[in-house]
């Protein structure tokens, strides 16, 4: 399993239990994939990255869910 995908599950569980605010998915591997438009490190779009600091926790959880889905879709559709 992708480490960011594993982290997404841990973040969701911690937030649901009220243990922490929603952290950024950034892992300091900041390279945009031209084909997908996603950061190769955190799987976010430039728009998601740019707006992260102004998002509230529910919006951040939506981004985390998108990240999880992108990883899942990519791993599921590998040849």
Coordinates of N, CA, C and O in Angstrom, one line a residue:
X1 N 0.8 -1.2 0.0 CA 0.0 0.0 0.0 C 0.9 1.2 0.0 O 1.9 1.3 0.7
X2 N 0.5 2.2 -0.7 CA 1.2 3.5 -0.8 C 1.2 4.1 0.6 O 0.2 4.1 1.3
X3 N 2.3 4.7 1.0 CA 2.4 5.3 2.4 C 1.5 6.5 2.6 O 1.0 6.6 3.7
X4 N 1.2 7.2 1.6 CA 0.3 8.4 1.7 C -1.1 7.9 1.9 O -1.9 8.4 2.6
X5 N -1.5 6.7 1.2 CA -2.8 6.1 1.4 C -2.9 5.6 2.8 O -4.0 5.8 3.4
X6 N -1.9 5.0 3.4 CA -2.0 4.5 4.7 C -2.1 5.7 5.7 O -2.9 5.6 6.6
X7 N -1.4 6.7 5.4 CA -1.5 7.9 6.3 C -2.9 8.5 6.2 O -3.4 9.0 7.2
X8 N -3.5 8.5 5.0 CA -4.8 9.1 4.9 C -5.8 8.3 5.8 O -6.7 9.0 6.4
X9 N -5.7 7.0 5.9 CA -6.6 6.3 6.8 C -6.4 6.6 8.2 O -7.3 6.8 9.0
X10 N -5.1 6.8 8.6 CA -4.8 7.1 10.0 C -5.3 8.5 10.3 O -5.8 8.8 11.4
X11 N -5.1 9.5 9.4 CA -5.6 10.8 9.6 C -7.1 10.8 9.8 O -7.7 11.5 10.7
X12 N -7.8 10.2 8.9 CA -9.3 10.1 9.0 C -9.8 9.6 10.3 O -10.6 10.1 11.0
X13 N -9.1 8.5 10.8 CA -9.5 7.8 12.0 C -9.2 8.8 13.2 O -10.1 8.9 14.1
X14 N -8.1 9.4 13.2 CA -7.7 10.4 14.3 C -8.7 11.5 14.4 O -9.1 12.0 15.4
X15 N -9.0 12.1 13.2 CA -9.9 13.2 13.2 C -11.3 12.9 13.6 O -12.0 13.6 14.3
X16 N -11.8 11.7 13.2 CA -13.1 11.2 13.6 C -13.2 11.1 15.1 O -14.3 11.3 15.7
X17 N -12.1 10.7 15.7 CA -12.1 10.5 17.2 C -11.8 11.9 17.9 O -11.7 11.9 19.1
X18 N -11.6 12.9 17.1 CA -11.3 14.2 17.7 C -9.9 14.4 18.3 O -9.7 15.2 19.1
X19 N -9.0 13.6 17.8 CA -7.7 13.6 18.3 C -6.7 14.6 17.8 O -5.7 15.0 18.4
X20 N -7.0 15.1 16.6 CA -6.1 16.1 16.0 C -6.8 16.9 14.9 O -7.8 16.4 14.3
X21 N -6.3 18.1 14.6 CA -6.8 18.8 13.4 C -6.3 18.1 12.2 O -5.4 17.3 12.3
X22 N -6.9 18.4 11.0 CA -6.5 17.7 9.8 C -5.2 18.3 9.3 O -5.1 19.4 8.9
X23 N -4.2 17.4 9.2 CA -2.8 17.8 8.8 C -2.8 17.8 7.3 O -3.6 17.2 6.6
X24 N -1.8 18.5 6.7 CA -1.6 18.5 5.3 C -1.0 17.2 4.8 O -0.2 16.5 5.5
X25 N -1.4 16.8 3.6 CA -0.8 15.5 3.1 C 0.6 15.7 2.5 O 1.2 14.8 2.1
X26 N 1.1 16.9 2.6 CA 2.4 17.2 2.0 C 3.5 16.4 2.7 O 3.6 16.3 3.9
X27 N 4.4 15.7 1.9 CA 5.5 15.0 2.4 C 6.8 15.5 1.8 O 7.8 14.9 1.8
X28 N 6.8 16.8 1.4 CA 7.9 17.5 0.9 C 8.6 16.8 -0.4 O 9.8 16.9 -0.5
X29 N 7.8 16.2 -1.2 CA 8.2 15.7 -2.5 C 7.3 16.4 -3.5 O 6.3 16.0 -3.9
X30 N 7.7 17.6 -3.8 CA 6.9 18.6 -4.6 C 7.2 18.6 -6.1 O 8.0 19.4 -6.5
X31 N 6.6 17.6 -6.8 CA 6.8 17.6 -8.3 C 5.4 17.3 -8.9 O 4.8 16.3 -8.4
X32 N 5.0 18.1 -9.8 CA 3.7 17.9 -10.4 C 3.9 16.9 -11.6 O 4.8 17.0 -12.4
X33 N 3.0 16.0 -11.7 CA 2.9 15.0 -12.8 C 2.1 15.7 -13.9 O 1.0 16.0 -13.7
X34 N 2.8 15.8 -15.1 CA 2.1 16.5 -16.2 C 0.9 15.8 -16.7 O -0.1 16.4 -17.1
X35 N 0.9 14.5 -16.6 CA -0.2 13.7 -17.2 C -1.4 13.7 -16.3 O -2.5 13.8 -16.8
X36 N -1.2 13.7 -15.0 CA -2.4 13.7 -14.1 C -2.7 15.1 -13.5 O -3.9 15.3 -13.1
X37 N -1.7 15.9 -13.4 CA -1.9 17.2 -12.7 C -1.9 17.1 -11.2 O -2.2 18.0 -10.5
X38 N -1.4 16.0 -10.7 CA -1.2 15.8 -9.3 C 0.2 15.8 -8.8 O 1.1 15.5 -9.6
X39 N 0.4 16.3 -7.6 CA 1.7 16.3 -7.0 C 2.1 14.8 -6.8 O 1.3 14.0 -6.4
X40 N 3.4 14.5 -7.2 CA 3.9 13.1 -7.0 C 4.0 12.7 -5.6 O 4.1 11.5 -5.2
X41 N 4.2 13.7 -4.7 CA 4.3 13.4 -3.3 C 3.0 13.2 -2.5 O 2.8 12.2 -1.8
X42 N 2.1 14.2 -2.7 CA 0.9 14.2 -1.9 C -0.4 13.9 -2.7 O -1.4 13.9 -2.1
X43 N -0.3 13.8 -4.0 CA -1.4 13.5 -4.8 C -2.5 14.6 -4.9 O -3.6 14.3 -5.3
X44 N -2.1 15.8 -4.5 CA -3.1 16.9 -4.6 C -2.9 17.7 -5.9 O -1.8 17.6 -6.5
X45 N -3.9 18.4 -6.4 CA -3.8 19.3 -7.5 C -3.2 20.6 -7.0 O -3.2 20.9 -5.8
X46 N -2.7 21.4 -8.0 CA -2.2 22.7 -7.6 C -3.3 23.6 -6.9 O -3.0 24.3 -6.0
X47 N -4.5 23.4 -7.4 CA -5.6 24.2 -6.8 C -5.8 23.8 -5.3 O -6.0 24.6 -4.4
X48 N -5.8 22.5 -5.0 CA -5.9 22.0 -3.7 C -4.7 22.4 -2.8 O -4.9 22.8 -1.6
X49 N -3.6 22.4 -3.4 CA -2.4 22.9 -2.6 C -2.5 24.3 -2.3 O -2.3 24.8 -1.2
X50 N -2.8 25.1 -3.3 CA -2.9 26.6 -3.1 C -4.0 27.0 -2.1 O -3.8 28.0 -1.4
X51 N -5.1 26.3 -2.0 CA -6.2 26.7 -1.1 C -6.2 26.0 0.2 O -7.0 26.3 1.1
X52 N -5.2 25.1 0.4 CA -5.2 24.3 1.7 C -5.2 25.2 2.9 O -6.0 24.9 3.8
X53 N -4.4 26.2 3.0 CA -4.4 27.0 4.2 C -5.7 27.7 4.5 O -5.9 28.1 5.7
X54 N -6.5 27.9 3.5 CA -7.8 28.6 3.8 C -9.0 27.7 4.0 O -10.1 28.1 4.2
X55 N -8.7 26.4 3.8 CA -9.8 25.4 4.0 C -10.0 25.1 5.5 O -9.1 25.1 6.3
X56 N -11.3 24.8 5.8 CA -11.6 24.3 7.1 C -11.4 22.8 7.2 O -11.1 22.2 6.1
X57 N -11.5 22.2 8.3 CA -11.3 20.8 8.5 C -12.2 19.9 7.6 O -11.7 18.9 7.0
X58 N -13.5 20.2 7.5 CA -14.3 19.3 6.6 C -13.8 19.4 5.1 O -13.8 18.4 4.4
X59 N -13.4 20.6 4.7 CA -12.9 20.7 3.3 C -11.6 19.9 3.2 O -11.3 19.3 2.1
X60 N -10.8 20.0 4.2 CA -9.5 19.2 4.1 C -9.7 17.7 4.1 O -9.0 17.0 3.4
X61 N -10.7 17.3 4.8 CA -11.1 15.9 4.8 C -11.5 15.4 3.4 O -11.3 14.3 3.0
X62 N -12.2 16.3 2.7 CA -12.6 16.0 1.3 C -11.4 15.9 0.4 O -11.3 14.9 -0.4
X63 N -10.4 16.7 0.6 CA -9.2 16.6 -0.2 C -8.5 15.2 0.2 O -8.1 14.5 -0.7
X64 N -8.4 14.9 1.4 CA -7.8 13.6 1.8 C -8.6 12.4 1.1 O -8.0 11.5 0.7
X65 N -9.9 12.5 1.1 CA -10.7 11.5 0.5 C -10.4 11.4 -1.0 O -10.3 10.3 -1.6
X66 N -10.2 12.6 -1.7 CA -9.8 12.6 -3.1 C -8.4 11.9 -3.3 O -8.2 11.2 -4.2
X67 N -7.5 12.2 -2.4 CA -6.2 11.7 -2.5 C -6.3 10.1 -2.4 O -5.7 9.4 -3.2
X68 N -7.0 9.7 -1.4 CA -7.2 8.2 -1.2 C -7.8 7.6 -2.5 O -7.4 6.5 -3.0
X69 N -8.8 8.2 -3.1 CA -9.4 7.7 -4.3 C -8.5 7.7 -5.5 O -8.5 6.7 -6.2
X70 N -7.7 8.8 -5.6 CA -6.7 8.8 -6.7 C -5.7 7.7 -6.6 O -5.4 7.0 -7.6
X71 N -5.2 7.4 -5.4 CA -4.3 6.4 -5.2 C -4.9 5.0 -5.5 O -4.4 4.2 -6.2
X72 N -6.1 4.8 -5.0 CA -6.8 3.6 -5.2 C -7.1 3.3 -6.7 O -6.8 2.2 -7.2
X73 N -7.6 4.4 -7.4 CA -7.8 4.2 -8.8 C -6.6 3.9 -9.6 O -6.6 3.1 -10.5
X74 N -5.5 4.6 -9.2 CA -4.2 4.3 -9.9 C -3.7 2.9 -9.7 O -3.3 2.3 -10.6
X75 N -3.7 2.5 -8.4 CA -3.3 1.1 -8.1 C -4.2 0.1 -8.7 O -3.7 -1.0 -9.1
X76 N -5.4 0.3 -8.8 CA -6.4 -0.6 -9.3 C -6.3 -0.8 -10.8 O -6.5 -1.9 -11.4
X77 N -5.9 0.3 -11.5 CA -5.8 0.3 -13.0 C -4.4 0.1 -13.5 O -4.2 0.3 -14.7
X78 N -3.5 -0.4 -12.7 CA -2.1 -0.7 -13.2 C -2.2 -1.9 -14.1 O -2.9 -2.9 -13.7
X79 N -1.4 -2.0 -15.1 CA -1.3 -3.2 -16.0 C -0.7 -4.3 -15.3 O 0.1 -4.2 -14.3

